[in-house]
mmCIF file of C-alpha atoms in Angstrom:
data_model
loop_
_atom_site.group_PDB
_atom_site.id
_atom_site.type_symbol
_atom_site.label_atom_id
_atom_site.label_comp_id
_atom_site.label_asym_id
_atom_site.label_seq_id
_atom_site.Cartn_x
_atom_site.Cartn_y
_atom_site.Cartn_z
ATOM 1 C CA MET A 198 -8.590 -16.372 16.754
ATOM 2 C CA ASN A 199 -8.687 -12.976 18.296
ATOM 3 C CA ILE A 200 -7.685 -9.616 16.929
ATOM 4 C CA ARG A 201 -4.105 -9.594 18.578
ATOM 5 C CA ARG A 202 -3.619 -12.751 17.085
ATOM 6 C CA GLN A 203 -5.183 -12.307 13.362
ATOM 7 C CA THR A 204 -2.482 -8.776 13.388
ATOM 8 C CA LEU A 205 1.055 -11.152 14.458
ATOM 9 C CA PHE A 206 0.136 -13.315 11.979
ATOM 10 C CA ILE A 207 -1.282 -10.786 9.453
ATOM 11 C CA ALA A 208 2.582 -8.916 10.062
ATOM 12 C CA LEU A 209 4.236 -11.527 8.825
ATOM 13 C CA GLY A 210 2.868 -11.486 5.782
ATOM 14 C CA ILE A 211 2.905 -7.471 5.645
ATOM 15 C CA MET A 212 6.772 -7.825 6.490
ATOM 16 C CA SER A 213 7.231 -9.778 3.090
ATOM 17 C CA LEU A 214 6.104 -7.190 1.032
ATOM 18 C CA SER A 215 9.595 -5.380 0.230
ATOM 19 C CA LEU A 216 9.448 -1.766 -0.245
ATOM 20 C CA SER A 217 11.115 -2.035 -3.111
ATOM 21 C CA ALA A 218 7.883 -4.564 -4.518
ATOM 22 C CA HIS A 219 6.681 -3.318 -8.329
ATOM 23 C CA ALA A 220 3.002 -3.891 -9.265
ATOM 24 C CA GLU A 221 1.505 -7.609 -9.235
ATOM 25 C CA SER A 222 -0.467 -8.742 -12.144
ATOM 26 C CA GLN A 223 -4.546 -8.560 -11.146
ATOM 27 C CA GLU A 224 -4.679 -12.700 -10.938
ATOM 28 C CA THR A 225 -1.475 -12.471 -8.664
ATOM 29 C CA SER A 226 -3.177 -10.010 -6.550
ATOM 30 C CA GLU A 227 -6.247 -11.977 -5.969
ATOM 31 C CA LYS A 228 -4.370 -14.357 -4.803
ATOM 32 C CA THR A 229 -2.065 -12.341 -2.468
ATOM 33 C CA VAL A 230 -5.081 -9.596 -1.273
ATOM 34 C CA ALA A 231 -2.221 -7.127 -2.023
ATOM 35 C CA TYR A 232 -3.629 -4.615 -4.246
ATOM 36 C CA VAL A 233 -1.408 -2.016 -6.234
ATOM 37 C CA SER A 234 -1.759 1.387 -7.410
ATOM 38 C CA LYS A 235 -1.165 2.328 -11.305
ATOM 39 C CA VAL A 236 2.188 3.271 -10.589
ATOM 40 C CA GLY A 237 2.767 0.126 -8.466
ATOM 41 C CA CYS A 238 5.833 0.738 -5.582
ATOM 42 C CA THR A 239 8.878 2.155 -6.513
ATOM 43 C CA LYS A 240 12.041 1.111 -5.047
ATOM 44 C CA GLN A 241 13.295 3.669 -1.784
ATOM 45 C CA ALA A 242 16.086 5.398 -1.432
ATOM 46 C CA SER A 243 18.908 3.560 1.391
ATOM 47 C CA PRO A 244 18.171 5.047 4.192
ATOM 48 C CA THR A 245 14.307 5.217 4.750
ATOM 49 C CA ARG A 246 12.518 6.480 6.984
ATOM 50 C CA VAL A 247 9.320 4.285 7.494
ATOM 51 C CA VAL A 248 6.382 5.685 9.709
ATOM 52 C CA ALA A 249 3.907 3.726 10.752
ATOM 53 C CA ILE A 250 0.578 5.059 11.861
ATOM 54 C CA GLY A 251 -2.876 3.719 13.277
ATOM 55 C CA SER A 252 -5.085 2.251 15.728
ATOM 56 C CA SER A 253 -4.998 0.027 18.814
ATOM 57 C CA THR A 254 -4.066 -3.095 15.923
ATOM 58 C CA MET A 255 -0.720 -1.143 15.037
ATOM 59 C CA ARG A 256 -0.205 1.008 17.986
ATOM 60 C CA GLY A 257 -0.596 -2.634 20.421
ATOM 61 C CA ALA A 258 0.591 -5.475 17.970
ATOM 62 C CA LEU A 259 1.638 -4.221 14.581
ATOM 63 C CA GLY A 260 3.687 -1.865 15.133
ATOM 64 C CA PRO A 261 6.025 -3.172 17.917
ATOM 65 C CA ARG A 262 6.544 -6.324 16.049
ATOM 66 C CA LEU A 263 7.215 -4.042 12.788
ATOM 67 C CA ALA A 264 9.881 -1.817 15.142
ATOM 68 C CA ARG A 265 11.334 -5.539 16.471
ATOM 69 C CA VAL A 266 12.391 -6.196 12.873
ATOM 70 C CA PHE A 267 13.885 -3.308 11.149
ATOM 71 C CA LYS A 268 15.463 -2.855 14.129
ATOM 72 C CA LYS A 269 17.356 -5.285 12.446
ATOM 73 C CA ASP A 270 17.772 -3.545 9.293
ATOM 74 C CA PRO A 271 20.275 -0.216 9.216
ATOM 75 C CA ALA A 272 19.047 0.857 6.506
ATOM 76 C CA ILE A 273 15.574 1.645 8.001
ATOM 77 C CA GLU A 274 14.643 4.254 10.641
ATOM 78 C CA PHE A 275 11.646 3.491 11.762
ATOM 79 C CA TYR A 276 9.081 5.540 13.719
ATOM 80 C CA LEU A 277 5.444 4.306 15.472
ATOM 81 C CA SER A 278 2.350 6.915 15.759
ATOM 82 C CA GLY A 279 -0.330 5.204 16.851
ATOM 83 C CA LYS A 280 -3.673 6.230 18.916
ATOM 84 C CA SER A 281 -6.417 3.770 20.158
ATOM 85 C CA ALA A 282 -10.019 3.675 19.026
ATOM 86 C CA THR A 283 -9.287 5.926 16.053
ATOM 87 C CA GLY A 284 -9.726 6.196 12.404
ATOM 88 C CA LEU A 285 -11.397 8.045 9.529
ATOM 89 C CA ALA A 286 -14.818 8.130 11.000
ATOM 90 C CA ARG A 287 -14.289 10.587 13.215
ATOM 91 C CA PRO A 288 -12.277 13.636 12.993
ATOM 92 C CA ASP A 289 -13.357 15.633 15.857
ATOM 93 C CA PHE A 290 -11.543 13.067 18.045
ATOM 94 C CA PHE A 291 -8.955 12.483 15.986
ATOM 95 C CA ASN A 292 -7.360 14.458 12.785
ATOM 96 C CA TRP A 293 -5.392 11.403 11.124
ATOM 97 C CA PRO A 294 -5.489 13.602 7.917
ATOM 98 C CA LYS A 295 -3.673 16.433 9.915
ATOM 99 C CA LYS A 296 -1.629 13.840 11.832
ATOM 100 C CA VAL A 297 -0.444 12.794 8.509
ATOM 101 C CA LEU A 298 0.926 16.733 7.945
ATOM 102 C CA GLU A 299 2.331 17.195 10.883
ATOM 103 C CA LEU A 300 4.573 13.838 10.902
ATOM 104 C CA ILE A 301 5.782 14.867 7.635
ATOM 105 C CA LYS A 302 7.467 18.059 9.387
ATOM 106 C CA LYS A 303 8.563 15.960 11.584
ATOM 107 C CA LYS A 304 9.535 12.771 10.001
ATOM 108 C CA SER A 305 10.043 13.599 6.784
ATOM 109 C CA PRO A 306 9.130 9.977 5.986
ATOM 110 C CA ASP A 307 10.141 7.891 2.522
ATOM 111 C CA ALA A 308 7.171 5.262 3.605
ATOM 112 C CA TRP A 309 4.061 5.018 5.634
ATOM 113 C CA ILE A 310 2.716 1.569 6.905
ATOM 114 C CA VAL A 311 -1.282 2.670 7.496
ATOM 115 C CA SER A 312 -3.596 0.384 9.819
ATOM 116 C CA LEU A 313 -6.883 1.932 9.846
ATOM 117 C CA GLY A 314 -10.459 1.275 9.052
ATOM 118 C CA THR A 315 -11.441 -1.411 11.994
ATOM 119 C CA ASN A 316 -12.938 1.263 14.526
ATOM 120 C CA ASP A 317 -14.549 3.404 11.290
ATOM 121 C CA PHE A 318 -17.357 0.472 11.112
ATOM 122 C CA GLN A 319 -19.688 3.231 12.670
ATOM 123 C CA GLY A 320 -21.290 7.002 10.774
ATOM 124 C CA LEU A 321 -19.465 9.269 9.945
ATOM 125 C CA ARG A 322 -19.065 12.604 11.599
ATOM 126 C CA MET A 323 -19.004 15.732 9.754
ATOM 127 C CA PRO A 324 -17.839 19.890 11.123
ATOM 128 C CA ASP A 325 -21.550 20.275 11.828
ATOM 129 C CA ARG A 326 -21.469 17.729 14.391
ATOM 130 C CA SER A 327 -24.032 16.241 11.587
ATOM 131 C CA TRP A 328 -24.005 11.991 11.382
ATOM 132 C CA ILE A 329 -23.874 10.342 7.826
ATOM 133 C CA ARG A 330 -25.420 6.674 8.921
ATOM 134 C CA PHE A 331 -24.187 4.123 6.769
ATOM 135 C CA GLY A 332 -26.378 2.947 4.603
ATOM 136 C CA SER A 333 -26.633 5.736 2.358
ATOM 137 C CA ASP A 334 -24.398 6.927 -0.828
ATOM 138 C CA ALA A 335 -23.758 9.995 1.467
ATOM 139 C CA TRP A 336 -21.807 7.526 3.515
ATOM 140 C CA LEU A 337 -19.632 5.744 0.863
ATOM 141 C CA ASP A 338 -18.832 9.778 -0.538
ATOM 142 C CA GLU A 339 -17.742 11.063 2.310
ATOM 143 C CA TYR A 340 -15.406 7.996 3.301
ATOM 144 C CA THR A 341 -14.384 7.850 -0.314
ATOM 145 C CA LYS A 342 -13.306 11.484 0.226
ATOM 146 C CA ARG A 343 -11.595 10.939 3.325
ATOM 147 C CA VAL A 344 -9.134 8.440 2.473
ATOM 148 C CA LYS A 345 -8.374 10.210 -0.736
ATOM 149 C CA GLN A 346 -7.234 13.199 1.866
ATOM 150 C CA MET A 347 -5.438 10.352 3.189
ATOM 151 C CA LEU A 348 -3.409 9.287 0.325
ATOM 152 C CA VAL A 349 -2.585 12.735 -1.064
ATOM 153 C CA ASN A 350 -0.933 13.861 2.328
ATOM 154 C CA MET A 351 0.851 11.049 2.860
ATOM 155 C CA ALA A 352 2.346 10.859 -0.410
ATOM 156 C CA GLY A 353 2.477 14.241 -1.027
ATOM 157 C CA PRO A 354 2.643 16.830 -4.005
ATOM 158 C CA ASP A 355 5.527 14.563 -6.086
ATOM 159 C CA ARG A 356 3.833 11.505 -4.886
ATOM 160 C CA LYS A 357 7.027 10.060 -3.813
ATOM 161 C CA ARG A 358 6.364 8.342 -0.815
ATOM 162 C CA THR A 359 5.352 4.640 -0.702
ATOM 163 C CA ILE A 360 2.294 3.752 1.866
ATOM 164 C CA ILE A 361 1.239 0.568 2.609
ATOM 165 C CA TYR A 362 -1.988 0.457 3.967
ATOM 166 C CA ILE A 363 -3.251 -2.619 5.348
ATOM 167 C CA GLY A 364 -7.174 -3.152 5.696
ATOM 168 C CA PRO A 365 -9.736 -3.744 8.525
ATOM 169 C CA THR A 366 -10.246 -6.961 10.180
ATOM 170 C CA SER A 367 -13.276 -8.910 10.164
ATOM 171 C CA TYR A 368 -13.945 -9.482 14.150
ATOM 172 C CA SER A 369 -18.237 -9.433 14.246
ATOM 173 C CA LYS A 370 -20.750 -11.972 13.581
ATOM 174 C CA LYS A 371 -22.847 -8.890 13.523
ATOM 175 C CA LYS A 372 -23.850 -8.950 9.604
ATOM 176 C CA PHE A 373 -24.039 -5.602 9.262
ATOM 177 C CA ILE A 374 -20.511 -4.979 10.863
ATOM 178 C CA GLY A 375 -19.353 -7.391 8.019
ATOM 179 C CA ARG A 376 -21.338 -5.420 5.270
ATOM 180 C CA MET A 377 -19.042 -2.367 6.692
ATOM 181 C CA GLY A 378 -16.085 -3.975 6.107
ATOM 182 C CA ALA A 379 -16.455 -5.075 2.789
ATOM 183 C CA ALA A 380 -17.376 -1.755 2.142
ATOM 184 C CA ILE A 381 -14.580 0.234 3.749
ATOM 185 C CA SER A 382 -11.844 -2.507 2.010
ATOM 186 C CA ARG A 383 -13.539 -1.764 -0.974
ATOM 187 C CA ILE A 384 -13.424 1.783 -1.423
ATOM 188 C CA VAL A 385 -9.522 2.135 0.058
ATOM 189 C CA ARG A 386 -8.828 -0.942 -2.745
ATOM 190 C CA GLU A 387 -10.032 1.163 -5.240
ATOM 191 C CA GLN A 388 -8.711 4.219 -3.871
ATOM 192 C CA ILE A 389 -5.213 2.759 -3.576
ATOM 193 C CA GLN A 390 -5.618 1.049 -7.485
ATOM 194 C CA ALA A 391 -6.756 4.407 -9.192
ATOM 195 C CA PHE A 392 -3.809 6.600 -7.257
ATOM 196 C CA ASP A 393 -1.348 7.798 -9.202
ATOM 197 C CA GLY A 394 1.276 7.691 -6.431
ATOM 198 C CA PRO A 395 3.294 4.515 -5.122
ATOM 199 C CA ALA A 396 1.003 2.157 -2.990
ATOM 200 C CA ILE A 397 -0.328 -0.831 -2.236
ATOM 201 C CA PHE A 398 -3.449 -1.810 -0.274
ATOM 202 C CA TYR A 399 -3.385 -5.235 2.394
ATOM 203 C CA ASP A 400 -7.343 -6.435 1.719
ATOM 204 C CA VAL A 401 -7.342 -8.160 5.348
ATOM 205 C CA PHE A 402 -11.006 -8.333 5.710
ATOM 206 C CA SER A 403 -10.996 -10.697 2.368
ATOM 207 C CA LEU A 404 -8.443 -12.466 3.821
ATOM 208 C CA THR A 405 -10.057 -12.745 7.352
ATOM 209 C CA ALA A 406 -13.659 -12.816 6.045
ATOM 210 C CA ASN A 407 -15.965 -15.695 4.897
ATOM 211 C CA ALA A 408 -18.445 -15.285 1.444
ATOM 212 C CA LYS A 409 -21.258 -14.084 3.952
ATOM 213 C CA ASN A 410 -18.310 -10.689 5.479
ATOM 214 C CA LEU A 411 -18.447 -12.915 8.974
ATOM 215 C CA PRO A 412 -15.419 -14.074 10.480
ATOM 216 C CA LYS A 413 -13.203 -17.432 10.042
ATOM 217 C CA LYS A 414 -12.320 -19.212 12.725
ATOM 218 C CA SER A 415 -9.024 -19.287 11.379
ATOM 219 C CA PHE A 416 -7.337 -18.947 7.890
ATOM 220 C CA LYS A 417 -3.772 -19.541 6.177
ATOM 221 C CA HIS A 418 -1.961 -16.543 5.112
ATOM 222 C CA PRO A 419 -1.132 -16.704 1.566
ATOM 223 C CA HIS A 420 2.563 -15.399 1.862
ATOM 224 C CA LEU A 421 3.302 -18.527 4.442
ATOM 225 C CA LYS A 422 3.641 -22.069 3.766
#
């Protein structure tokens, strides 16, 4: 199953995650691969301004699909901001935490839908132009720091903006890529669960990968019969 078909299928599940959803039990979260922050997802006022951000999966497949659905709801104002080949690994190429602050000034969102991580299966570029290679504690610490910064910037100091964070998709049969995908998903999940604002993480990697972190040939979405 290619990434575009995976993304369109996953979109059906993402759209079933209501912006007014409350925290689920851990047992339910494990079954639905959705993990909420410690404060859950609070009900948004109407109308709701939703900004969707991310890489090519958001720009080319998921975002347009969401736009068509939200267009039918007059209570939701939807804006899409996607850029191909981006993530948190290369802020020298595109800085998403900085972009988030710009979007807050321009769009004043009430909620975010984020699709990032698939382009982060690589080393991390540092401000001094050095690299942190995957496999070290330094990589884990730095990527965790970048995820935290994204969450803080999106939620704002009052922690009122809802965040729906969609993780990377499993797509490669290379074992080291699988290990990176699992690591990225784990970091984002843990940071979302510990976050003090309304947020939910949708673990797409565990949905599309098998026990060896390699891509499945097919899968059944837990929200669909």
